[in-house]
Amino acid sequence: MKTKKDSALAFDLFFCMVFMPLIIVLGPAWYWITSWPLFCVLVFGFFYACYFVITRIHVPDMLLAKNYRLIAWVFGVLVIVNYLLSWYPLPQMEFVTPAMSEYQTQVRDYSVSLSLWMMFSLVLGYSVTTSLVKGLYEQLLLKRRIENERDKAELAMFRAQISPHFMFNTLNTLYSLVIGTSQKAEDAFIKFTEILKYTYVTIENEKVALDDEVAYIQNYIDLQNIRLNSHTRVDWRHDIEDGKVMIPPMIFLTFVENAFKYGASTSRDCMVEISLSVHKGVLLFETKNRLMKHADEFRTEEPVGIENCRARLSALYPGRFSLDTEEKDGVYHVALRISLKR
């Protein structure tokens, strides 16, 4: 994140300390400063505002989100403001012949207006180019960051990896020893094995069917229910139009894990709420839980987990998702919205 801020600062400093001074020194504005100081303050104040408005609205993200109406509105306002500045009432030029004074004033006003539009075009072009370059640079940084995280995860997996056949054969052996000792132990073994199989099967898949992800969440919740007692109630709802929709695997895992880690209790009554819906190409996933324990630990660790999820979502669904988190009165709420349609 610091690298992104440093790059943005470098672009801003270049515009403020190099680009704009060059326009002033090399253009007619140098004469304007001595003749019409108030007009110059308005013009260059507008140019600086124009740059920061364009670079701060994140044009690349808006283009990816196909938010053309807002882009047109912003650029339209800037053009109107520049048009109004071109009609700024400058003092009339004085000549002995009145007709000559009027003619020279019109020529000067036309020259000022033309120069104003040329400088505005330069500032606008530089601002848009800078915004696009910054967006591309940030995407490259994000891609590199995600690749680094993926490499770390793969390295950790390879270090701890056991032959799947050996592992599942071992689990089957352990399961045969557990049979008859406890129904909860049998159920827990089955759920754990299903979760483990899903993880191994999807680890190399870029996308899985939404139905498979729902089944994975269901198995995880069932396993948690076996572990917990009656003090923790789970409200898990899902309403999906098309379960064959493809999504990245285990994209909801962090939020579900956090909901149980910080919202479940074996000594106090509590509820963990999880919901998933897909309608008209829009996916909405929510979790809600009261912070039952480790609240200080949660407030320290949670932003890191959320930021990692946000970075992954930014790479997978650029400009097509929103991730909102809120802690209010001890209740933590996560709302993830994804537009599945491009």
Short mmCIF file of C-alpha atoms in Angstrom, two decimals:
data_model
loop_
_atom_site.label_atom_id
_atom_site.label_comp_id
_atom_site.label_asym_id
_atom_site.label_seq_id
_atom_site.Cartn_x
_atom_site.Cartn_y
_atom_site.Cartn_z
CA MET A 1 0.00 0.00 0.00
CA LYS A 2 2.90 2.33 0.75
CA THR A 3 4.28 1.83 -2.76
CA LYS A 4 0.93 2.87 -4.25
CA LYS A 5 0.87 6.02 -2.11
CA ASP A 6 4.46 6.84 -3.08
CA SER A 7 3.68 6.46 -6.78
CA ALA A 8 0.58 8.67 -6.48
CA LEU A 9 2.60 11.30 -4.62
CA ALA A 10 5.29 11.24 -7.31
CA PHE A 11 2.71 11.88 -10.06
CA ASP A 12 1.10 14.67 -8.04
CA LEU A 13 4.42 16.39 -7.30
CA PHE A 14 5.44 16.20 -10.96
CA PHE A 15 2.19 17.85 -12.02
CA CYS A 16 2.34 20.58 -9.36
CA MET A 17 6.05 21.39 -9.54
CA VAL A 18 7.01 20.61 -13.15
CA PHE A 19 4.06 20.32 -15.54
CA MET A 20 2.04 23.35 -14.44
CA PRO A 21 5.07 25.68 -14.00
CA LEU A 22 6.18 24.78 -17.55
CA ILE A 23 2.74 25.68 -18.91
CA ILE A 24 2.89 29.01 -17.09
CA VAL A 25 6.45 29.90 -18.11
CA LEU A 26 6.28 28.72 -21.73
CA GLY A 27 2.74 29.92 -22.45
CA PRO A 28 0.95 33.27 -22.49
CA ALA A 29 0.03 32.86 -18.83
CA TRP A 30 3.27 34.54 -17.82
CA TYR A 31 1.88 37.78 -19.24
CA TRP A 32 -1.55 37.18 -17.70
CA ILE A 33 -0.09 36.99 -14.19
CA THR A 34 1.12 40.59 -14.32
CA SER A 35 -1.99 41.90 -16.08
CA TRP A 36 -4.90 39.95 -14.58
CA PRO A 37 -3.79 38.27 -11.31
CA LEU A 38 -7.33 37.38 -10.18
CA PHE A 39 -8.10 35.74 -13.51
CA CYS A 40 -4.87 33.71 -13.25
CA VAL A 41 -5.70 32.55 -9.73
CA LEU A 42 -9.09 31.29 -10.93
CA VAL A 43 -7.65 29.62 -14.04
CA PHE A 44 -4.77 27.81 -12.40
CA GLY A 45 -6.80 26.96 -9.33
CA PHE A 46 -9.28 25.31 -11.70
CA PHE A 47 -6.52 23.45 -13.55
CA TYR A 48 -5.12 22.05 -10.30
CA ALA A 49 -8.63 21.06 -9.20
CA CYS A 50 -9.22 19.47 -12.61
CA TYR A 51 -6.13 17.29 -12.21
CA PHE A 52 -6.95 16.10 -8.70
CA VAL A 53 -10.62 15.44 -9.52
CA ILE A 54 -9.75 13.26 -12.52
CA THR A 55 -6.96 11.35 -10.77
CA ARG A 56 -9.06 10.76 -7.65
CA ILE A 57 -12.20 9.39 -9.32
CA HIS A 58 -10.18 6.38 -10.58
CA VAL A 59 -11.11 6.49 -14.25
CA PRO A 60 -9.86 2.92 -14.96
CA ASP A 61 -12.14 1.46 -12.25
CA MET A 62 -15.08 3.46 -13.58
CA LEU A 63 -14.39 2.24 -17.12
CA LEU A 64 -14.22 -1.37 -15.94
CA ALA A 65 -17.50 -0.86 -14.07
CA LYS A 66 -18.98 0.70 -17.24
CA ASN A 67 -19.94 3.79 -15.25
CA TYR A 68 -19.92 5.95 -18.36
CA ARG A 69 -22.68 8.27 -17.16
CA LEU A 70 -20.67 9.46 -14.14
CA ILE A 71 -17.54 9.89 -16.28
CA ALA A 72 -19.50 11.99 -18.78
CA TRP A 73 -21.01 14.03 -15.96
CA VAL A 74 -17.59 14.81 -14.41
CA PHE A 75 -15.98 15.74 -17.71
CA GLY A 76 -19.04 17.75 -18.70
CA VAL A 77 -18.83 19.84 -15.52
CA LEU A 78 -15.11 20.50 -16.12
CA VAL A 79 -15.77 21.60 -19.72
CA ILE A 80 -18.58 23.93 -18.57
CA VAL A 81 -16.37 25.51 -15.90
CA ASN A 82 -13.61 26.09 -18.46
CA TYR A 83 -16.17 27.57 -20.85
CA LEU A 84 -17.33 30.01 -18.17
CA LEU A 85 -13.71 31.00 -17.46
CA SER A 86 -13.23 31.75 -21.17
CA TRP A 87 -15.96 34.39 -20.80
CA TYR A 88 -14.29 36.05 -17.82
CA PRO A 89 -14.77 39.86 -18.20
CA LEU A 90 -11.26 41.19 -18.83
CA PRO A 91 -10.69 44.99 -18.91
CA GLN A 92 -11.12 46.59 -22.31
CA MET A 93 -8.00 47.66 -24.17
CA GLU A 94 -7.60 51.41 -24.56
CA PHE A 95 -6.72 53.01 -27.89
CA VAL A 96 -7.14 56.55 -29.22
CA THR A 97 -9.67 55.29 -31.73
CA PRO A 98 -12.69 53.63 -29.97
CA ALA A 99 -13.33 51.29 -32.89
CA MET A 100 -9.73 50.13 -32.72
CA SER A 101 -10.04 49.52 -28.97
CA GLU A 102 -13.10 47.33 -29.49
CA TYR A 103 -11.43 45.36 -32.28
CA GLN A 104 -8.20 44.81 -30.32
CA THR A 105 -10.21 43.74 -27.26
CA GLN A 106 -12.07 41.14 -29.31
CA VAL A 107 -8.81 39.81 -30.76
CA ARG A 108 -7.26 39.63 -27.30
CA ASP A 109 -10.30 37.89 -25.81
CA TYR A 110 -10.28 35.35 -28.63
CA SER A 111 -6.55 34.75 -28.10
CA VAL A 112 -7.05 34.31 -24.35
CA SER A 113 -9.99 31.95 -24.89
CA LEU A 114 -8.02 29.88 -27.42
CA SER A 115 -5.02 29.69 -25.09
CA LEU A 116 -7.30 28.73 -22.21
CA TRP A 117 -8.82 25.84 -24.15
CA MET A 118 -5.38 24.65 -25.29
CA MET A 119 -4.06 24.63 -21.71
CA PHE A 120 -7.23 22.93 -20.51
CA SER A 121 -6.77 20.24 -23.16
CA LEU A 122 -3.17 19.69 -22.04
CA VAL A 123 -4.16 19.43 -18.38
CA LEU A 124 -7.09 17.16 -19.19
CA GLY A 125 -4.95 14.89 -21.39
CA TYR A 126 -2.17 14.70 -18.79
CA SER A 127 -4.67 14.00 -15.99
CA VAL A 128 -6.43 11.19 -17.86
CA THR A 129 -3.11 9.66 -18.92
CA THR A 130 -1.81 9.85 -15.36
CA SER A 131 -4.99 8.24 -14.03
CA LEU A 132 -4.71 5.38 -16.52
CA VAL A 133 -1.00 4.87 -15.84
CA LYS A 134 -1.60 4.90 -12.07
CA GLY A 135 -4.43 2.41 -12.49
CA LEU A 136 -2.25 0.11 -14.60
CA TYR A 137 0.61 0.43 -12.11
CA GLU A 138 -1.70 -0.38 -9.18
CA GLN A 139 -3.06 -3.42 -11.05
CA LEU A 140 0.49 -4.64 -11.63
CA LEU A 141 1.29 -4.17 -7.93
CA LEU A 142 -1.89 -5.98 -6.96
CA LYS A 143 -1.15 -8.82 -9.37
CA ARG A 144 2.35 -9.16 -7.99
CA ARG A 145 1.06 -9.13 -4.44
CA ILE A 146 -1.53 -11.82 -5.18
CA GLU A 147 1.08 -13.92 -6.97
CA ASN A 148 3.37 -13.61 -3.94
CA GLU A 149 0.54 -14.65 -1.62
CA ARG A 150 -0.29 -17.56 -3.91
CA ASP A 151 3.36 -18.63 -4.04
CA LYS A 152 3.55 -18.51 -0.24
CA ALA A 153 0.38 -20.58 0.05
CA GLU A 154 1.62 -23.11 -2.49
CA LEU A 155 4.99 -23.32 -0.75
CA ALA A 156 3.30 -23.91 2.59
CA MET A 157 1.09 -26.54 0.98
CA PHE A 158 4.03 -28.33 -0.62
CA ARG A 159 5.95 -28.29 2.65
CA ALA A 160 3.07 -29.86 4.53
CA GLN A 161 1.74 -31.95 1.68
CA ILE A 162 1.17 -35.64 2.20
CA SER A 163 0.22 -38.05 -0.55
CA PRO A 164 -3.58 -37.77 -0.85
CA HIS A 165 -3.92 -41.54 -1.28
CA PHE A 166 -1.90 -42.18 1.87
CA MET A 167 -3.83 -39.54 3.82
CA PHE A 168 -7.31 -40.75 2.79
CA ASN A 169 -6.34 -44.37 3.37
CA THR A 170 -5.17 -43.37 6.84
CA LEU A 171 -8.42 -41.53 7.48
CA ASN A 172 -10.41 -44.58 6.38
CA THR A 173 -8.38 -46.70 8.79
CA LEU A 174 -9.03 -44.25 11.64
CA TYR A 175 -12.70 -44.11 10.72
CA SER A 176 -12.97 -47.90 10.97
CA LEU A 177 -11.56 -47.64 14.48
CA VAL A 178 -14.04 -44.90 15.43
CA ILE A 179 -17.14 -46.73 14.16
CA GLY A 180 -19.37 -47.71 17.04
CA THR A 181 -17.57 -45.62 19.65
CA SER A 182 -19.49 -42.38 19.17
CA GLN A 183 -22.05 -41.16 16.64
CA LYS A 184 -20.70 -37.60 16.91
CA ALA A 185 -17.18 -38.85 16.24
CA GLU A 186 -18.37 -40.73 13.14
CA ASP A 187 -20.23 -37.66 11.85
CA ALA A 188 -17.26 -35.41 12.52
CA PHE A 189 -14.95 -37.78 10.63
CA ILE A 190 -17.28 -37.84 7.63
CA LYS A 191 -17.63 -34.05 7.51
CA PHE A 192 -13.91 -33.53 7.98
CA THR A 193 -13.09 -35.98 5.19
CA GLU A 194 -15.54 -34.28 2.81
CA ILE A 195 -14.04 -30.86 3.57
CA LEU A 196 -10.54 -32.19 3.05
CA LYS A 197 -11.47 -33.83 -0.26
CA TYR A 198 -13.08 -30.63 -1.50
CA THR A 199 -9.96 -28.66 -0.59
CA TYR A 200 -7.69 -31.08 -2.46
CA VAL A 201 -9.97 -31.26 -5.50
CA THR A 202 -10.39 -27.48 -5.87
CA ILE A 203 -6.88 -26.33 -4.90
CA GLU A 204 -5.85 -26.10 -8.57
CA ASN A 205 -9.23 -25.10 -10.01
CA GLU A 206 -9.74 -21.46 -10.88
CA LYS A 207 -13.52 -21.78 -10.54
CA VAL A 208 -16.08 -24.20 -9.14
CA ALA A 209 -19.85 -24.50 -9.33
CA LEU A 210 -21.70 -22.45 -6.73
CA ASP A 211 -23.57 -25.59 -5.61
CA ASP A 212 -20.22 -27.17 -4.64
CA GLU A 213 -19.29 -24.09 -2.62
CA VAL A 214 -22.67 -24.19 -0.84
CA ALA A 215 -22.09 -27.86 0.01
CA TYR A 216 -18.63 -26.97 1.32
CA ILE A 217 -20.07 -24.27 3.59
CA GLN A 218 -22.77 -26.67 4.74
CA ASN A 219 -20.17 -29.31 5.68
CA TYR A 220 -18.13 -26.71 7.53
CA ILE A 221 -21.19 -25.53 9.47
CA ASP A 222 -22.18 -29.12 10.27
CA LEU A 223 -18.71 -29.83 11.59
CA GLN A 224 -18.88 -26.73 13.78
CA ASN A 225 -22.30 -27.76 15.07
CA ILE A 226 -20.86 -31.10 16.15
CA ARG A 227 -18.12 -29.30 18.05
CA LEU A 228 -20.38 -26.70 19.68
CA ASN A 229 -23.25 -27.16 22.11
CA SER A 230 -26.77 -25.74 22.25
CA HIS A 231 -25.56 -22.28 23.33
CA THR A 232 -24.59 -21.48 19.73
CA ARG A 233 -27.32 -21.39 17.11
CA VAL A 234 -26.54 -21.13 13.42
CA ASP A 235 -28.90 -19.47 10.93
CA TRP A 236 -27.64 -20.55 7.47
CA ARG A 237 -29.79 -19.53 4.51
CA HIS A 238 -29.15 -19.73 0.78
CA ASP A 239 -31.36 -18.76 -2.13
CA ILE A 240 -29.71 -19.34 -5.51
CA GLU A 241 -31.28 -19.11 -8.96
CA ASP A 242 -28.60 -21.09 -10.77
CA GLY A 243 -26.29 -23.37 -8.79
CA LYS A 244 -24.16 -23.99 -11.87
CA VAL A 245 -22.75 -20.46 -11.80
CA MET A 246 -18.96 -20.65 -11.61
CA ILE A 247 -17.10 -18.76 -8.86
CA PRO A 248 -13.57 -18.94 -7.39
CA PRO A 249 -13.31 -21.70 -4.77
CA MET A 250 -13.44 -20.99 -1.02
CA ILE A 251 -14.04 -17.28 -1.59
CA PHE A 252 -16.29 -17.09 1.49
CA LEU A 253 -14.08 -19.21 3.76
CA THR A 254 -12.42 -16.37 5.71
CA PHE A 255 -15.75 -14.77 6.60
CA VAL A 256 -17.34 -18.06 7.69
CA GLU A 257 -14.30 -19.01 9.77
CA ASN A 258 -14.24 -15.59 11.46
CA ALA A 259 -17.95 -15.80 12.25
CA PHE A 260 -17.42 -19.06 14.17
CA LYS A 261 -14.03 -18.15 15.63
CA TYR A 262 -15.24 -14.93 17.25
CA GLY A 263 -19.01 -15.42 17.37
CA ALA A 264 -19.46 -18.91 18.86
CA SER A 265 -19.61 -19.77 22.55
CA THR A 266 -20.07 -22.91 24.65
CA SER A 267 -21.13 -20.98 27.76
CA ARG A 268 -23.35 -18.12 26.54
CA ASP A 269 -26.29 -18.04 24.15
CA CYS A 270 -25.39 -16.58 20.76
CA MET A 271 -26.23 -16.81 17.08
CA VAL A 272 -24.13 -16.93 13.93
CA GLU A 273 -26.01 -15.75 10.83
CA ILE A 274 -24.79 -16.67 7.33
CA SER A 275 -26.70 -16.02 4.12
CA LEU A 276 -26.00 -16.42 0.41
CA SER A 277 -28.22 -15.39 -2.47
CA VAL A 278 -27.86 -15.01 -6.22
CA HIS A 279 -30.51 -13.18 -8.24
CA LYS A 280 -30.25 -11.64 -11.70
CA GLY A 281 -26.49 -12.07 -11.81
CA VAL A 282 -25.86 -10.41 -8.44
CA LEU A 283 -24.35 -12.44 -5.60
CA LEU A 284 -24.88 -11.27 -2.01
CA PHE A 285 -23.10 -12.99 0.87
CA GLU A 286 -23.49 -11.85 4.49
CA THR A 287 -22.37 -12.94 7.93
CA LYS A 288 -23.43 -11.46 11.24
CA ASN A 289 -22.25 -12.45 14.71
CA ARG A 290 -21.76 -10.98 18.14
CA LEU A 291 -18.14 -10.79 19.30
CA MET A 292 -18.29 -13.38 22.06
CA LYS A 293 -14.57 -13.68 22.81
CA HIS A 294 -11.14 -12.48 21.77
CA ALA A 295 -12.58 -9.08 20.80
CA ASP A 296 -9.22 -7.32 21.13
CA GLU A 297 -7.51 -10.09 19.15
CA PHE A 298 -10.23 -9.79 16.50
CA ARG A 299 -9.74 -6.04 16.13
CA THR A 300 -6.01 -6.61 15.69
CA GLU A 301 -6.14 -9.49 13.22
CA GLU A 302 -9.38 -8.92 11.29
CA PRO A 303 -8.27 -6.00 9.10
CA VAL A 304 -5.39 -8.09 7.71
CA GLY A 305 -7.72 -10.93 6.75
CA ILE A 306 -10.24 -8.55 5.23
CA GLU A 307 -7.56 -6.74 3.24
CA ASN A 308 -6.27 -10.03 1.83
CA CYS A 309 -9.82 -10.96 0.79
CA ARG A 310 -10.33 -7.51 -0.69
CA ALA A 311 -7.10 -7.84 -2.70
CA ARG A 312 -8.19 -11.21 -4.07
CA LEU A 313 -11.62 -9.89 -4.98
CA SER A 314 -10.07 -6.85 -6.66
CA ALA A 315 -8.08 -9.15 -8.93
CA LEU A 316 -11.00 -11.49 -9.62
CA TYR A 317 -13.81 -8.92 -9.94
CA PRO A 318 -12.25 -5.50 -10.67
CA GLY A 319 -14.88 -2.79 -10.33
CA ARG A 320 -17.63 -5.40 -9.88
CA PHE A 321 -17.73 -6.01 -6.13
CA SER A 322 -18.24 -4.24 -2.82
CA LEU A 323 -17.08 -5.53 0.56
CA ASP A 324 -18.47 -3.70 3.58
CA THR A 325 -17.66 -4.52 7.21
CA GLU A 326 -19.13 -2.94 10.31
CA GLU A 327 -18.84 -3.47 14.05
CA LYS A 328 -21.69 -1.88 15.98
CA ASP A 329 -22.75 -2.53 19.58
CA GLY A 330 -20.54 -5.62 19.69
CA VAL A 331 -22.07 -7.14 16.53
CA TYR A 332 -19.87 -7.68 13.49
CA HIS A 333 -21.47 -7.62 10.05
CA VAL A 334 -19.90 -8.50 6.69
CA ALA A 335 -21.67 -7.81 3.39
CA LEU A 336 -20.12 -8.94 0.11
CA ARG A 337 -21.80 -8.04 -3.18
CA ILE A 338 -20.50 -9.30 -6.52
CA SER A 339 -21.82 -8.60 -10.00
CA LEU A 340 -21.28 -11.91 -11.78
CA LYS A 341 -22.17 -10.45 -15.16
CA ARG A 342 -19.41 -8.67 -17.07
#
